[in-house]
Short mmCIF file of C-alpha atoms in Angstrom, two decimals:
data_model
loop_
_atom_site.label_atom_id
_atom_site.label_comp_id
_atom_site.label_asym_id
_atom_site.label_seq_id
_atom_site.Cartn_x
_atom_site.Cartn_y
_atom_site.Cartn_z
CA MET J 1 16.91 -9.01 -20.07
CA PRO J 2 18.12 -6.73 -16.69
CA ARG J 3 16.52 -7.24 -13.70
CA PRO J 4 14.17 -4.38 -12.75
CA GLN J 5 15.56 -1.41 -11.22
CA PRO J 6 14.28 0.76 -8.21
CA ILE J 7 12.21 3.78 -9.19
CA PRO J 8 12.63 7.38 -8.57
CA LEU J 9 10.69 9.20 -5.66
CA GLN J 10 7.39 11.02 -7.02
CA SER J 11 8.12 14.16 -7.94
CA ASP J 12 4.70 16.02 -7.57
CA TRP J 13 1.52 15.74 -5.69
CA ALA J 14 -0.49 14.13 -8.75
CA TYR J 15 1.32 11.25 -10.96
CA GLY J 16 -0.25 9.06 -13.68
CA PRO J 17 -2.38 8.08 -14.58
CA VAL J 18 0.05 4.87 -14.56
CA PRO J 19 -0.90 1.16 -15.36
CA SER J 20 -1.72 -0.79 -12.24
CA ARG J 21 -1.98 -4.84 -12.12
CA ARG J 22 -4.91 -4.35 -9.28
CA PHE J 23 -6.67 -0.80 -10.23
CA GLY J 24 -6.03 -0.08 -13.59
CA ARG J 25 -5.30 3.19 -14.74
CA SER J 26 -4.40 4.86 -11.70
CA LEU J 27 -4.14 8.34 -10.60
CA GLY J 28 -1.50 8.42 -7.78
CA VAL J 29 -1.88 10.99 -5.11
CA ASN J 30 1.62 12.06 -3.14
CA LEU J 31 1.07 13.62 0.35
CA LEU J 32 4.60 13.61 1.11
CA PRO J 33 7.75 15.44 0.25
CA ARG J 34 9.12 15.14 -3.03
CA ASP J 35 12.80 14.61 -2.04
CA ARG J 36 12.83 11.38 0.01
CA LYS J 37 10.69 8.76 1.31
CA VAL J 38 8.93 9.25 4.58
CA CYS J 39 7.48 5.54 6.16
CA THR J 40 7.33 4.24 9.60
CA TYR J 41 8.26 0.98 8.00
CA ASP J 42 11.59 0.31 5.73
CA CYS J 43 10.11 -2.70 3.86
CA VAL J 44 12.91 -5.33 2.14
CA TYR J 45 10.80 -4.71 -1.05
CA CYS J 46 10.05 -0.96 -1.11
CA GLN J 47 10.68 0.45 -4.94
CA TYR J 48 11.65 3.79 -3.45
CA ASP J 49 15.37 4.41 -1.73
CA ALA J 50 15.12 4.96 2.12
CA THR J 51 16.12 8.45 2.93
CA PRO J 52 17.21 9.76 6.51
CA GLY J 53 15.43 12.60 8.15
CA ALA J 54 12.09 13.34 8.50
CA ALA J 55 9.83 16.17 7.10
CA LYS J 56 10.24 19.28 8.33
CA GLY J 57 8.05 22.17 6.90
CA ASP J 58 8.01 20.58 3.31
CA LEU J 59 4.51 18.70 3.05
CA PRO J 60 2.74 19.89 0.82
CA ALA J 61 -0.54 21.82 1.53
CA PRO J 62 -3.86 20.65 1.16
CA ALA J 63 -4.83 23.13 -1.55
CA GLU J 64 -1.50 22.35 -3.84
CA VAL J 65 -2.57 18.62 -3.67
CA LEU J 66 -5.99 19.46 -4.70
CA ALA J 67 -4.96 21.65 -7.39
CA ALA J 68 -2.56 19.22 -8.57
CA VAL J 69 -5.38 16.22 -8.81
CA GLU J 70 -8.08 19.18 -10.22
CA GLU J 71 -5.73 19.62 -13.23
CA ALA J 72 -4.75 15.58 -13.92
CA LEU J 73 -8.18 15.17 -13.85
CA ARG J 74 -9.60 17.87 -15.96
CA ARG J 75 -6.66 16.49 -18.48
CA ASP J 76 -7.58 13.40 -18.04
CA PRO J 77 -10.74 12.38 -16.49
CA GLY J 78 -10.97 8.40 -17.33
CA CYS J 79 -8.89 6.91 -14.94
CA ASP J 80 -10.27 3.97 -12.96
CA ALA J 81 -8.73 4.99 -9.68
CA ILE J 82 -7.60 7.70 -7.60
CA THR J 83 -4.72 6.10 -5.60
CA LEU J 84 -3.30 7.42 -2.27
CA ALA J 85 0.44 6.48 -2.05
CA GLY J 86 3.27 8.39 -3.20
CA ASN J 87 6.81 8.36 -1.26
CA GLY J 88 5.82 6.79 1.78
CA GLU J 89 2.72 6.43 4.31
CA PRO J 90 0.26 8.92 3.15
CA THR J 91 -1.82 8.83 6.64
CA LEU J 92 1.51 10.76 8.22
CA HIS J 93 0.13 13.92 6.52
CA PRO J 94 -1.34 16.15 9.55
CA ALA J 95 -4.00 17.26 7.27
CA PHE J 96 -4.73 13.77 5.77
CA ASP J 97 -8.85 14.28 6.45
CA GLU J 98 -8.97 17.19 4.34
CA VAL J 99 -7.00 15.91 1.35
CA VAL J 100 -9.53 12.84 1.59
CA ALA J 101 -12.66 14.91 1.85
CA GLY J 102 -11.05 17.42 -1.40
CA LEU J 103 -10.20 14.13 -3.12
CA ALA J 104 -13.60 12.87 -2.97
CA ALA J 105 -15.39 15.83 -3.82
CA LEU J 106 -13.10 16.04 -7.23
CA ARG J 107 -13.66 12.52 -7.66
CA ASP J 108 -17.72 13.20 -7.55
CA ALA J 109 -17.24 16.13 -9.93
CA LEU J 110 -14.60 15.23 -12.68
CA ALA J 111 -14.49 11.25 -12.58
CA PRO J 112 -17.27 9.67 -10.84
CA CYS J 113 -16.43 6.40 -12.17
CA ALA J 114 -13.07 6.05 -10.34
CA ALA J 115 -12.51 4.48 -7.15
CA LEU J 116 -10.98 6.39 -4.27
CA VAL J 117 -8.06 4.20 -3.02
CA LEU J 118 -5.92 4.34 -0.10
CA LEU J 119 -2.57 1.97 0.05
CA SER J 120 -1.47 2.68 3.91
CA ASN J 121 0.67 0.22 6.64
CA GLY J 122 -1.78 1.66 9.53
CA ALA J 123 0.65 3.77 11.05
CA ARG J 124 -1.97 5.94 12.42
CA LEU J 125 -5.15 3.82 12.62
CA ASP J 126 -5.32 5.31 16.31
CA ALA J 127 -6.18 8.50 14.83
CA PRO J 128 -10.05 9.35 15.26
CA ALA J 129 -9.48 11.73 11.79
CA VAL J 130 -7.87 9.13 10.09
CA ARG J 131 -10.63 6.66 10.83
CA GLU J 132 -13.40 9.49 10.04
CA ALA J 133 -11.67 9.80 6.70
CA LEU J 134 -11.86 6.23 5.60
CA ALA J 135 -15.57 6.58 5.53
CA ARG J 136 -14.95 8.39 2.27
CA ILE J 137 -12.27 6.02 0.76
CA ASP J 138 -13.79 3.10 -1.63
CA LEU J 139 -10.90 0.75 -1.20
CA PRO J 140 -8.89 1.36 1.93
CA PHE J 141 -5.63 -1.26 1.96
CA PHE J 142 -3.83 -1.84 4.72
CA LYS J 143 -0.73 -3.96 4.47
CA LEU J 144 -0.43 -7.24 6.57
CA ASP J 145 2.82 -8.85 5.23
CA ALA J 146 2.84 -11.41 8.32
CA GLY J 147 0.93 -12.45 11.26
CA ASP J 148 3.71 -12.85 13.77
CA PRO J 149 5.96 -9.83 14.82
CA ALA J 150 9.20 -11.55 13.99
CA THR J 151 8.13 -12.39 10.03
CA LEU J 152 7.22 -8.64 10.24
CA ARG J 153 10.40 -7.28 11.60
CA ALA J 154 12.20 -9.16 8.95
CA VAL J 155 10.07 -8.23 5.85
CA ASP J 156 8.84 -4.95 6.82
CA ARG J 157 11.50 -3.51 9.12
CA PRO J 158 9.43 -1.41 11.10
CA ARG J 159 10.58 1.85 12.95
CA VAL J 160 7.75 1.96 15.78
CA ARG J 161 7.57 -0.29 18.56
CA ALA J 162 5.07 -3.35 18.27
CA ALA J 163 3.92 -3.00 14.96
CA LEU J 164 2.16 -5.63 14.66
CA PRO J 165 -0.11 -5.52 17.64
CA ARG J 166 -0.82 -1.99 16.77
CA LEU J 167 -1.55 -2.38 13.14
CA LEU J 168 -3.72 -5.31 14.85
CA ALA J 169 -5.57 -3.29 17.46
CA GLY J 170 -6.54 -0.92 14.92
CA LEU J 171 -7.76 -3.05 12.06
CA ARG J 172 -10.22 -4.40 14.92
CA ARG J 173 -11.02 -1.34 15.99
CA LEU J 174 -12.31 -0.46 12.23
CA GLY J 175 -14.60 -4.08 12.36
CA PRO J 176 -15.08 -6.55 10.31
CA GLY J 177 -15.43 -5.87 6.83
CA ARG J 178 -14.61 -2.49 6.90
CA PHE J 179 -11.44 -2.33 4.99
CA LEU J 180 -9.50 -4.54 2.48
CA LEU J 181 -6.00 -6.18 3.00
CA GLN J 182 -2.88 -6.38 1.05
CA ALA J 183 -0.09 -9.19 1.37
CA MET J 184 3.41 -9.20 0.10
CA PHE J 185 4.85 -12.50 -0.56
CA VAL J 186 8.50 -12.17 -1.32
CA GLN J 187 11.66 -14.95 -1.09
CA GLY J 188 15.33 -14.58 -1.09
CA ALA J 189 16.55 -12.00 1.11
CA ALA J 190 13.92 -12.46 3.23
CA ASP J 191 10.94 -14.95 3.19
CA ASN J 192 7.30 -15.20 4.26
CA THR J 193 6.23 -17.68 2.26
CA THR J 194 7.42 -20.42 4.82
CA ALA J 195 4.78 -22.87 6.34
CA PRO J 196 5.19 -21.47 9.72
CA ALA J 197 5.34 -17.82 8.69
CA VAL J 198 1.68 -18.56 6.38
CA ALA J 199 0.05 -20.20 8.97
CA GLY J 200 0.45 -17.39 11.46
CA TRP J 201 -0.57 -14.84 8.52
CA LEU J 202 -3.72 -16.95 7.60
CA GLU J 203 -5.07 -17.49 11.10
CA THR J 204 -4.27 -13.74 11.51
CA VAL J 205 -6.39 -13.03 7.88
CA ALA J 206 -9.22 -14.95 9.20
CA SER J 207 -9.52 -13.66 12.40
CA LEU J 208 -9.63 -10.12 11.22
CA ARG J 209 -12.39 -10.74 8.59
CA PRO J 210 -11.70 -8.21 6.08
CA ALA J 211 -13.69 -7.53 2.89
CA GLY J 212 -11.32 -8.94 0.90
CA VAL J 213 -7.38 -10.04 0.30
CA HIS J 214 -5.00 -8.85 -2.74
CA VAL J 215 -2.15 -11.51 -2.62
CA THR J 216 0.83 -9.79 -4.26
CA THR J 217 4.72 -10.24 -5.34
CA VAL J 218 7.24 -7.72 -6.33
CA ASP J 219 6.90 -7.04 -9.74
CA ARG J 220 9.40 -3.82 -9.70
CA GLY J 221 12.73 -3.43 -8.76
CA THR J 222 13.53 -3.34 -5.01
CA THR J 223 16.18 -1.34 -3.28
CA LEU J 224 17.67 -4.61 -1.02
CA PRO J 225 19.51 -6.82 -3.58
CA GLY J 226 18.36 -10.65 -3.35
CA VAL J 227 14.60 -9.88 -2.94
CA LEU J 228 12.66 -12.16 -5.16
CA PRO J 229 9.06 -12.71 -6.23
CA ALA J 230 7.30 -15.82 -4.38
CA PRO J 231 6.52 -17.93 -7.38
CA ARG J 232 2.82 -17.60 -9.11
CA GLU J 233 1.89 -21.24 -7.77
CA ARG J 234 2.49 -20.35 -4.08
CA LEU J 235 0.58 -17.12 -4.43
CA GLU J 236 -2.27 -18.83 -6.17
CA ALA J 237 -2.34 -21.57 -3.09
CA LEU J 238 -2.66 -18.62 -0.44
CA GLY J 239 -5.38 -17.04 -2.10
CA ARG J 240 -7.14 -20.24 -2.36
CA ALA J 241 -6.40 -20.89 1.43
CA VAL J 242 -7.74 -17.69 2.26
CA ARG J 243 -10.96 -18.21 0.52
CA ALA J 244 -11.10 -21.33 2.37
CA ARG J 245 -11.60 -19.35 5.43
CA GLY J 246 -14.46 -17.41 3.67
CA VAL J 247 -12.73 -14.26 2.73
CA PRO J 248 -12.40 -13.26 -0.77
CA ALA J 249 -9.16 -12.88 -2.35
CA GLY J 250 -7.26 -11.85 -5.76
CA VAL J 251 -3.71 -12.94 -6.81
CA PHE J 252 -1.62 -10.64 -8.64
CA PRO J 253 1.53 -12.57 -9.84
CA CYS J 254 5.16 -11.14 -10.94
CA GLU J 255 4.29 -10.77 -14.86
CA ASP J 256 7.75 -11.82 -15.44
CA GLU J 257 9.59 -13.58 -12.58
CA ALA J 258 12.72 -14.46 -14.94
CA ARG J 259 13.54 -10.77 -14.83
CA PHE J 260 14.59 -11.58 -11.37
CA ALA J 261 16.64 -14.38 -11.60
#
């Protein structure tokens, strides 16, 4: 069976619904260009190819995004989640707060059972408008793949200085219980499952006191060769360790580890 391959960039502002291990039938929302990834991280496990250059005038207008989402919801209102993800870091869009307000209104009108989800690396938690927008999001997930700077650099390859201190400062500013964390554990070309890396990560999670943590691993193709899923047993042990510190945790292993062999 062939190894999973990276997936193409999202070619529209709304895509799906697609099946999600964590969120059921998820309607994706892309606030970034159709032709390249725009992100402050270049994670080793990313499913999208890195592309050079920064967006210049090709970000979608809020009205374009909302029109695409409205059309998708009218066509299929039975999705479980409306998920801000797309081709990179969604909070980089300068009108992120305006889009979130519009999405919340569309959800309430057309798909009231759907959760509004954000998948973010926390790049703009220092922006007041981004923090205010989080009040409208049901499940604001922020990436925390490491509790020490060296491991974070190895796994997430941030393009900003002091990425981990900035992220932790932003999360602490939100306050305990006001956000969720997602952590991607991998082995092979990079490894954040070692005992020292895990100890630092667990200590950081306990100090942040999030509303919950999703412990995950790769289940799709990666652009960097040699990135492997963390074994199910390791993930389940991590989930137990998080719960032992008083934080709810869900564990989402790779559905077919043999495909990455």
